[in-house]
Short mmCIF file of C-alpha atoms in Angstrom, two decimals:
data_model
loop_
_atom_site.label_atom_id
_atom_site.label_comp_id
_atom_site.label_asym_id
_atom_site.label_seq_id
_atom_site.Cartn_x
_atom_site.Cartn_y
_atom_site.Cartn_z
CA MET A 1 -0.08 0.05 0.11
CA THR A 2 2.78 2.57 0.76
CA ALA A 3 4.72 1.86 -2.50
CA ALA A 4 1.48 2.53 -4.32
CA ALA A 5 0.74 5.61 -2.35
CA GLU A 6 4.15 6.76 -2.76
CA LYS A 7 3.71 7.13 -6.58
CA ILE A 8 0.39 9.15 -6.36
CA PRO A 9 0.91 13.13 -6.35
CA ALA A 10 0.21 15.11 -3.42
CA GLY A 11 -3.31 16.41 -5.09
CA SER A 12 -4.73 12.86 -5.56
CA GLU A 13 -6.32 13.87 -8.82
CA GLY A 14 -8.85 15.88 -6.89
CA LEU A 15 -10.23 13.13 -4.53
CA GLU A 16 -11.03 14.10 -0.82
CA TRP A 17 -11.26 11.65 1.97
CA ALA A 18 -13.20 12.40 5.17
CA PRO A 19 -11.60 9.65 7.53
CA TYR A 20 -14.43 9.58 10.24
CA LEU A 21 -14.86 5.63 10.37
CA LEU A 22 -15.75 6.07 14.11
CA GLY A 23 -17.21 9.36 14.10
CA GLU A 24 -14.90 12.61 14.75
CA ARG A 25 -13.24 13.66 18.31
CA THR A 26 -11.31 16.93 17.54
CA PRO A 27 -12.39 19.43 16.61
CA HIS A 28 -16.11 18.50 15.80
CA LEU A 29 -16.78 16.01 18.71
CA ASP A 30 -19.21 14.26 16.70
CA PRO A 31 -19.64 10.46 17.04
CA GLU A 32 -22.47 10.14 14.48
CA VAL A 33 -20.58 11.61 11.56
CA ARG A 34 -19.11 8.98 9.07
CA ALA A 35 -16.30 8.49 6.52
CA ALA A 36 -16.78 9.23 2.60
CA PHE A 37 -14.85 10.03 -0.47
CA ALA A 38 -15.77 13.16 -2.60
CA GLY A 39 -15.01 14.03 -5.67
CA ILE A 40 -14.42 10.61 -6.79
CA SER A 41 -14.53 9.76 -10.68
CA THR A 42 -13.43 6.88 -13.13
CA VAL A 43 -9.84 8.55 -13.09
CA HIS A 44 -9.44 7.24 -9.53
CA THR A 45 -7.84 4.04 -9.01
CA ALA A 46 -7.18 1.85 -5.81
CA ARG A 47 -3.88 3.42 -5.76
CA ILE A 48 -5.22 6.95 -5.48
CA LEU A 49 -7.80 5.81 -3.07
CA CYS A 50 -5.17 4.33 -0.81
CA ALA A 51 -2.92 7.52 -1.31
CA ARG A 52 -5.79 9.67 -0.41
CA CYS A 53 -6.52 7.89 2.75
CA TRP A 54 -2.82 8.30 3.86
CA ARG A 55 -2.84 12.09 3.23
CA ALA A 56 -6.40 12.64 5.08
CA TRP A 57 -5.19 11.12 8.18
CA ARG A 58 -2.32 13.61 8.34
CA ILE A 59 -4.67 16.57 7.40
CA ARG A 60 -7.08 15.63 10.06
CA LEU A 61 -4.08 15.98 12.57
CA ARG A 62 -3.40 19.57 11.01
CA THR A 63 -6.78 20.54 11.85
CA ARG A 64 -5.94 19.37 15.54
CA SER A 65 -2.65 21.69 15.57
CA ARG A 66 -4.94 24.61 14.18
CA CYS A 67 -6.79 24.12 17.68
CA SER A 68 -3.71 25.01 19.54
CA LEU A 69 -3.37 27.95 17.47
CA LYS A 70 -6.68 29.09 18.23
CA LEU A 71 -6.16 28.69 22.10
CA GLY A 72 -2.84 30.89 21.78
CA ILE A 73 -0.57 27.76 21.86
CA PRO A 74 1.99 28.53 19.27
CA VAL A 75 3.27 25.47 17.31
CA SER A 76 7.02 25.99 16.80
CA GLY A 77 8.11 22.46 15.45
CA ILE A 78 6.79 19.18 14.63
CA ARG A 79 8.29 15.98 16.05
CA LEU A 80 7.30 12.49 15.23
CA GLY A 81 7.11 9.42 17.25
CA GLY A 82 5.46 5.89 17.38
CA GLY A 83 3.81 4.51 14.26
CA GLY A 84 3.56 7.84 12.42
CA ALA A 85 7.30 8.32 12.46
CA ARG A 86 8.26 4.87 11.02
CA GLY A 87 7.46 5.31 7.31
CA PRO A 88 9.27 7.69 5.04
CA LEU A 89 5.78 8.51 3.32
CA TRP A 90 4.08 9.38 6.31
CA ARG A 91 7.14 11.75 7.43
CA LYS A 92 7.09 13.35 3.75
CA ILE A 93 3.18 13.76 3.86
CA GLN A 94 3.44 15.65 7.53
CA ALA A 95 6.09 17.77 6.46
CA GLY A 96 3.91 18.94 3.60
CA ILE A 97 0.66 19.12 5.04
CA TYR A 98 2.10 21.00 8.45
CA GLY A 99 4.42 23.37 6.29
CA HIS A 100 6.87 22.75 8.60
CA THR A 101 10.23 20.74 9.00
CA VAL A 102 9.34 17.58 10.95
CA GLU A 103 11.76 15.90 13.33
CA VAL A 104 11.88 11.91 14.03
CA LEU A 105 13.22 11.30 17.48
CA THR A 106 15.51 8.53 18.34
CA ALA A 107 13.05 7.43 21.27
CA GLU A 108 10.13 5.88 19.17
CA GLU A 109 7.70 5.64 21.69
CA GLY A 110 6.89 9.30 22.91
CA GLY A 111 4.36 8.37 25.66
CA ALA A 112 6.54 5.95 27.50
CA PHE A 113 9.67 8.23 26.76
CA GLY A 114 8.06 11.07 28.27
CA SER A 115 6.94 9.25 31.27
CA ALA A 116 10.45 8.24 31.84
CA LEU A 117 11.76 11.70 31.59
CA MET A 118 9.02 12.58 34.15
CA ALA A 119 10.24 10.04 36.58
CA GLY A 120 13.81 11.26 36.17
CA VAL A 121 12.69 14.37 37.28
CA GLY A 122 10.65 13.30 40.12
CA ALA A 123 13.68 11.12 41.20
CA GLY A 124 15.98 14.30 41.13
CA HIS A 125 18.00 13.13 38.11
CA TRP A 126 17.02 16.44 36.48
CA ALA A 127 15.85 19.43 38.01
CA ASN A 128 12.76 19.97 35.80
CA LEU A 129 11.31 18.93 32.54
CA ASP A 130 13.13 21.40 30.43
CA GLU A 131 16.50 20.22 31.71
CA ALA A 132 15.47 16.61 31.12
CA CYS A 133 14.26 17.23 27.53
CA ALA A 134 17.36 19.18 26.82
CA GLN A 135 19.71 16.37 27.62
CA ALA A 136 17.67 13.28 26.59
CA ILE A 137 15.72 14.14 23.70
CA GLU A 138 17.90 13.49 20.32
CA VAL A 139 16.57 14.12 16.68
CA ALA A 140 17.43 11.40 14.36
CA GLN A 141 16.33 12.90 11.02
CA ARG A 142 14.65 16.29 9.95
CA ILE A 143 12.41 16.28 6.88
CA GLU A 144 11.90 19.47 5.06
CA PRO A 145 8.64 19.96 3.40
CA ASP A 146 8.32 19.38 -0.40
CA GLN A 147 7.87 22.87 -1.89
CA ALA A 148 6.07 21.25 -4.69
CA ASP A 149 3.27 19.86 -2.41
CA LEU A 150 2.98 22.96 -0.20
CA ALA A 151 0.57 24.63 -2.49
CA VAL A 152 -1.43 21.52 -3.19
CA TYR A 153 -1.80 20.78 0.29
CA LYS A 154 -3.24 24.33 0.93
CA ALA A 155 -5.60 24.23 -1.73
CA GLY A 156 -6.64 20.82 -0.82
CA TYR A 157 -6.91 21.52 2.89
CA ALA A 158 -9.60 24.28 2.15
CA ASN A 159 -11.66 21.71 0.28
CA TRP A 160 -11.31 19.13 2.76
CA ARG A 161 -12.75 21.44 5.64
CA LYS A 162 -15.86 21.57 3.58
CA LEU A 163 -16.39 17.88 4.20
CA TYR A 164 -17.48 17.55 7.61
CA PRO A 165 -20.04 20.33 7.49
CA ALA A 166 -21.68 18.42 4.36
CA LEU A 167 -21.25 14.91 5.92
CA LYS A 168 -22.86 16.30 9.26
CA THR A 169 -26.22 16.82 7.36
CA LEU A 170 -26.31 13.24 6.20
CA LYS A 171 -27.02 11.74 9.59
#
């Protein structure tokens, strides 16, 4: 699936995917909304459908990061860990969708690693979390956004944001 999705350009031939298979939590808090493809036509192959699914999950995370900005929490960087950091395609998509350099950390499991850092602070190994992070977090790789993808994702994001209001009416 990844190999097929890698061959499809960022725009996925105008196809949109709303990944609400189990409803939506953020930012809509709507357990009733359901997933859908929009703009599907005869040019859309299984590879394009697959690629669109990959990209839509990341677009959904961009929507969540916009919630942080609305709350006045600046996003100064993107760090990846766990499953979302393992595949090169996931990394490339996230850099393009967020429009920021993304960093892959050497510690793969962020939750467990963060808990270990907090335990180190609690045990007195570090004075505070800032010190713990400065000493323990290592960046394994930096991925710059593909400039050609940025404009495509920006336009696609505007269309993608129209999906939830339309799907909400179909309940």
